[in-house]
CSV table of C-alpha atoms in Angstrom, one decimal:
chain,number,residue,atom,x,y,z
A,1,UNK,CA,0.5,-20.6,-3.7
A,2,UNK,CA,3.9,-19.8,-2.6
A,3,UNK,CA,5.9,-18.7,-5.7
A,4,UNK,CA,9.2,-20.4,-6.5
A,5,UNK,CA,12.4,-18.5,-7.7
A,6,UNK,CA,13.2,-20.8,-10.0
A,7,UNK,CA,9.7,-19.9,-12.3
A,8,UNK,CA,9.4,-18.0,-14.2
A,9,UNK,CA,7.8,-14.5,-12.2
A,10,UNK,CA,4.2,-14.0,-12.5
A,11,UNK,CA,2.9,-11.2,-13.8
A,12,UNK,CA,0.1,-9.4,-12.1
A,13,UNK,CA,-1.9,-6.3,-13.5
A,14,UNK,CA,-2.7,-4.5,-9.9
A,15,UNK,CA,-5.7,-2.1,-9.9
A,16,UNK,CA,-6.5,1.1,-7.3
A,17,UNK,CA,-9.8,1.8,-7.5
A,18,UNK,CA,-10.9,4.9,-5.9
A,19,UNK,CA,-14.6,5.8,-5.1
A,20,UNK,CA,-16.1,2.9,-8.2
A,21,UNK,CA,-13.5,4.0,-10.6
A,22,UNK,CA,-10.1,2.8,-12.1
A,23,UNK,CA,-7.3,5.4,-10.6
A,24,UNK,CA,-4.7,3.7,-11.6
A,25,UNK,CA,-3.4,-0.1,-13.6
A,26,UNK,CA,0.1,-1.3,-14.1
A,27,UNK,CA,1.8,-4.5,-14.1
A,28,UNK,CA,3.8,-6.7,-11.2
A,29,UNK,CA,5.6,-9.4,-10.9
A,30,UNK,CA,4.2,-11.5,-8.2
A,31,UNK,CA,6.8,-12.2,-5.4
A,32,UNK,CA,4.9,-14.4,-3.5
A,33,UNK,CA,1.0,-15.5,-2.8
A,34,UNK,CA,0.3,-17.6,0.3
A,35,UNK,CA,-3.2,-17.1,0.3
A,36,UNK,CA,-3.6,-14.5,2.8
A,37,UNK,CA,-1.1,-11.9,1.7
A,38,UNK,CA,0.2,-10.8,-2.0
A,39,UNK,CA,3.6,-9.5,-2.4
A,40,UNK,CA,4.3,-7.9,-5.5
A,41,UNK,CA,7.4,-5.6,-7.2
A,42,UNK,CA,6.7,-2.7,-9.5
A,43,UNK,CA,8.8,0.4,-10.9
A,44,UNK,CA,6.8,3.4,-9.5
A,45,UNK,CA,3.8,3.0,-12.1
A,46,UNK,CA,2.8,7.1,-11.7
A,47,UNK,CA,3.3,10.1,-14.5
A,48,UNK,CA,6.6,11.8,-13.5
A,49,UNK,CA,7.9,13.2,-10.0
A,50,UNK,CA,5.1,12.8,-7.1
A,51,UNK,CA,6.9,15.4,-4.8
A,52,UNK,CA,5.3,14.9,-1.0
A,53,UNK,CA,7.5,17.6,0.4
A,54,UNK,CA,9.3,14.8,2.8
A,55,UNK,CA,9.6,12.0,0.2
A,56,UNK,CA,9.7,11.7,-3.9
A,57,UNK,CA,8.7,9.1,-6.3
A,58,UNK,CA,10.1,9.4,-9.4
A,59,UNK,CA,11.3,7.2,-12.4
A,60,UNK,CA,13.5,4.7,-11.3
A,61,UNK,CA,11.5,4.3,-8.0
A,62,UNK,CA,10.8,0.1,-7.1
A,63,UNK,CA,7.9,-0.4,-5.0
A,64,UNK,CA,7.7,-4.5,-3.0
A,65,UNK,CA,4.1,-4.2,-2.4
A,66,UNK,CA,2.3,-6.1,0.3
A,67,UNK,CA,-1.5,-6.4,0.1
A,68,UNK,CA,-3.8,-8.6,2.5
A,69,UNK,CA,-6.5,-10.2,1.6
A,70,UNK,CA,-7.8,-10.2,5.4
A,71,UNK,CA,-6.5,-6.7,6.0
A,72,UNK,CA,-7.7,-3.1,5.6
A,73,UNK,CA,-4.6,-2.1,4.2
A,74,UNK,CA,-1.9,-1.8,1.8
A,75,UNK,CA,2.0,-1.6,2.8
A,76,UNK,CA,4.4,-0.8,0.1
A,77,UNK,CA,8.1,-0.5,0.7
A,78,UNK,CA,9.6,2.0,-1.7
A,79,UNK,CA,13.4,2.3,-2.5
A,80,UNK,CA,15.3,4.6,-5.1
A,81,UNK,CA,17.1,3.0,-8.5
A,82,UNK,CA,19.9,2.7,-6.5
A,83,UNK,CA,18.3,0.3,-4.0
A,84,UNK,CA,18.4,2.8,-1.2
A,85,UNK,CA,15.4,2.5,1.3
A,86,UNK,CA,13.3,5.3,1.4
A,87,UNK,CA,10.5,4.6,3.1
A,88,UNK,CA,7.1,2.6,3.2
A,89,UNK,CA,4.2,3.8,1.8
A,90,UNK,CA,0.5,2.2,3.6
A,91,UNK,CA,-2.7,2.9,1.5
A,92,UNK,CA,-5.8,2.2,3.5
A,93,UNK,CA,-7.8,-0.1,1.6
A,94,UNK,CA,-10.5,-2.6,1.9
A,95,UNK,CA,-9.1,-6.3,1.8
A,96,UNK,CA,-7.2,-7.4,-1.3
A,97,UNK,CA,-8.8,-9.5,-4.0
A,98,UNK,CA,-6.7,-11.8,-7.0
A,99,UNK,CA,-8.1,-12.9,-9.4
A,100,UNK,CA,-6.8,-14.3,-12.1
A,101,UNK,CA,-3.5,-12.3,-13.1
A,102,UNK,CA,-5.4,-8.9,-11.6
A,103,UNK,CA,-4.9,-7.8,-7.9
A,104,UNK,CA,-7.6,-5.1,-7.3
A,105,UNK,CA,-7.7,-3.0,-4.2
A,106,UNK,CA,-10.4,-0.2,-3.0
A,107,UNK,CA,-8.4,3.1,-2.1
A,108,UNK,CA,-10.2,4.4,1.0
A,109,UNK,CA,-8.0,7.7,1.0
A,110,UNK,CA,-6.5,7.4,3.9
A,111,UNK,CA,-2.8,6.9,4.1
A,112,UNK,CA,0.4,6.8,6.2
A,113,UNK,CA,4.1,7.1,5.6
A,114,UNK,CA,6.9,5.9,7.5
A,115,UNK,CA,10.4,7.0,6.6
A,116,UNK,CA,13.5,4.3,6.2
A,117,UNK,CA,14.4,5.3,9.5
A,118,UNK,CA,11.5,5.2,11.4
A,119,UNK,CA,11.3,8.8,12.5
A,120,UNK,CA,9.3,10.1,10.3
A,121,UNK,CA,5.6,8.5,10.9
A,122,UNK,CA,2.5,10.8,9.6
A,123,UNK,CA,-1.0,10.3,8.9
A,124,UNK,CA,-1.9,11.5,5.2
A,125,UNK,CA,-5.2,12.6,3.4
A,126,UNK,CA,-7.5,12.5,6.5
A,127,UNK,CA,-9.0,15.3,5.0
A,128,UNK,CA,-10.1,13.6,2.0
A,129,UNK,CA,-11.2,10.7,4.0
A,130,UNK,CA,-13.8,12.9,5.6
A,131,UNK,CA,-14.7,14.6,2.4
A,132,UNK,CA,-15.1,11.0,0.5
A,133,UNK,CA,-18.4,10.9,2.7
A,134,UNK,CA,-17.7,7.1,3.0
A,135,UNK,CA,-19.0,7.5,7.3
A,136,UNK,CA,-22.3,8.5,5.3
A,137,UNK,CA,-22.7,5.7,2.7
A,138,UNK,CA,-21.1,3.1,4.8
A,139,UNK,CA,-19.9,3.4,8.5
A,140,UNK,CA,-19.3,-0.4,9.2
A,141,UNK,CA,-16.1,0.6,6.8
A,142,UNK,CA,-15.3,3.9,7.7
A,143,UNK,CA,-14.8,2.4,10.9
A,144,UNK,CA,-12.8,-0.4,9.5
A,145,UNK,CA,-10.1,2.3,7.6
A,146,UNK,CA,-9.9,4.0,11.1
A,147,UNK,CA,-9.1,1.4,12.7
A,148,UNK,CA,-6.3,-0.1,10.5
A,149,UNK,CA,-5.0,3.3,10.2
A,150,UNK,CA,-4.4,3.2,13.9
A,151,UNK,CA,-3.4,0.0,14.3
A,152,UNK,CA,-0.5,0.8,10.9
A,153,UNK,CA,0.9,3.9,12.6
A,154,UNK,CA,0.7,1.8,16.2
A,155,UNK,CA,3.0,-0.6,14.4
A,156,UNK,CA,4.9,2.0,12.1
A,157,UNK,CA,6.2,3.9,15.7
A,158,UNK,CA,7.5,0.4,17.5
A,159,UNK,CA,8.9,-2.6,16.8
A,160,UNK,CA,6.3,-4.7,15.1
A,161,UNK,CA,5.7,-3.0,11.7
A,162,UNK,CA,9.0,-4.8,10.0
A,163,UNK,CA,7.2,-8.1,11.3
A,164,UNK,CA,4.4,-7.4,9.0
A,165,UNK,CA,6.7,-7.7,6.1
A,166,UNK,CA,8.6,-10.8,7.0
């Protein structure tokens, strides 16, 4: 279902669930659905400042989320109150699932960053992705958030990662 601008928006309660548990909840406004990929808009949803050291969310912060339902990740383009880009944000996650009014996705801890310009592409929190023990409980998707983590920062470092968004 392809959403039309002249609806009224949709809301959409997304949900990160990390290792079985809720890690975090907050309301969307659904952009657009058609049927393989979910585009959603939020204000940044966390407590306060999250200072990386080469990027900040803070209040104010709009994320345009894009989540696959066919994809191992999560791409979300973040820009300040102002509207000025600062980057995109990719979660490694198992495939997306909506249902209802509630889009839930399975953090898998790994993550990338890609700055508004494009110089700035870095692999996050593989250190918690080998702590998380998910190569133990379940390889098949271990190997899965691998490989969409190389196959994001493959895309994030040329020319087809804006293509994923269009």
């Amino acid at each position: 279902m392809s959403v039309n601008s002249a609806e009224a928006p949709a809301r959409v309660d997304v949900v990160l669930v990390k290792a079985g548990r809720t890690k975090i909840r907050y309301p969307s406004e659904l952009l657009d659905d058609d049927g393989t990929r979910v585009v959603v808009r939020a204000p940044w949803a966390g407590g306060g400042v999250r200072d990386f050291g080469f990027v900040r969310f803070e209040a104010g912060d709009v994320f345009t989320e894009y989540y696959w339902r066919d994809r191992w990740y999560s791409v979300k383009e973040v820009r300040a109150g102002s509207g000025v880009l600062k980057g995109w944000y990719c979660d490694i996650t198992r495939p997306a699932v909506l249902t209802g009014a509630e889009l839930v996705v399975e953090d898998l801890d790994l993550d990338l960053w890609r700055s508004a310009d494009g110089t700035d592409v870095r692999r996050l929190d593989e250190d918690e992705f080998a702590e998380s023990g998910l190569a133990q409980r379940d390889p098949e998707a271990a190997g899965a958030a691998v490989a969409a983590l190389d196959e994001l920062e493959r895309l994030a470092r040329g020319d087809g990662f804006t293509d994923l968004l269009t």
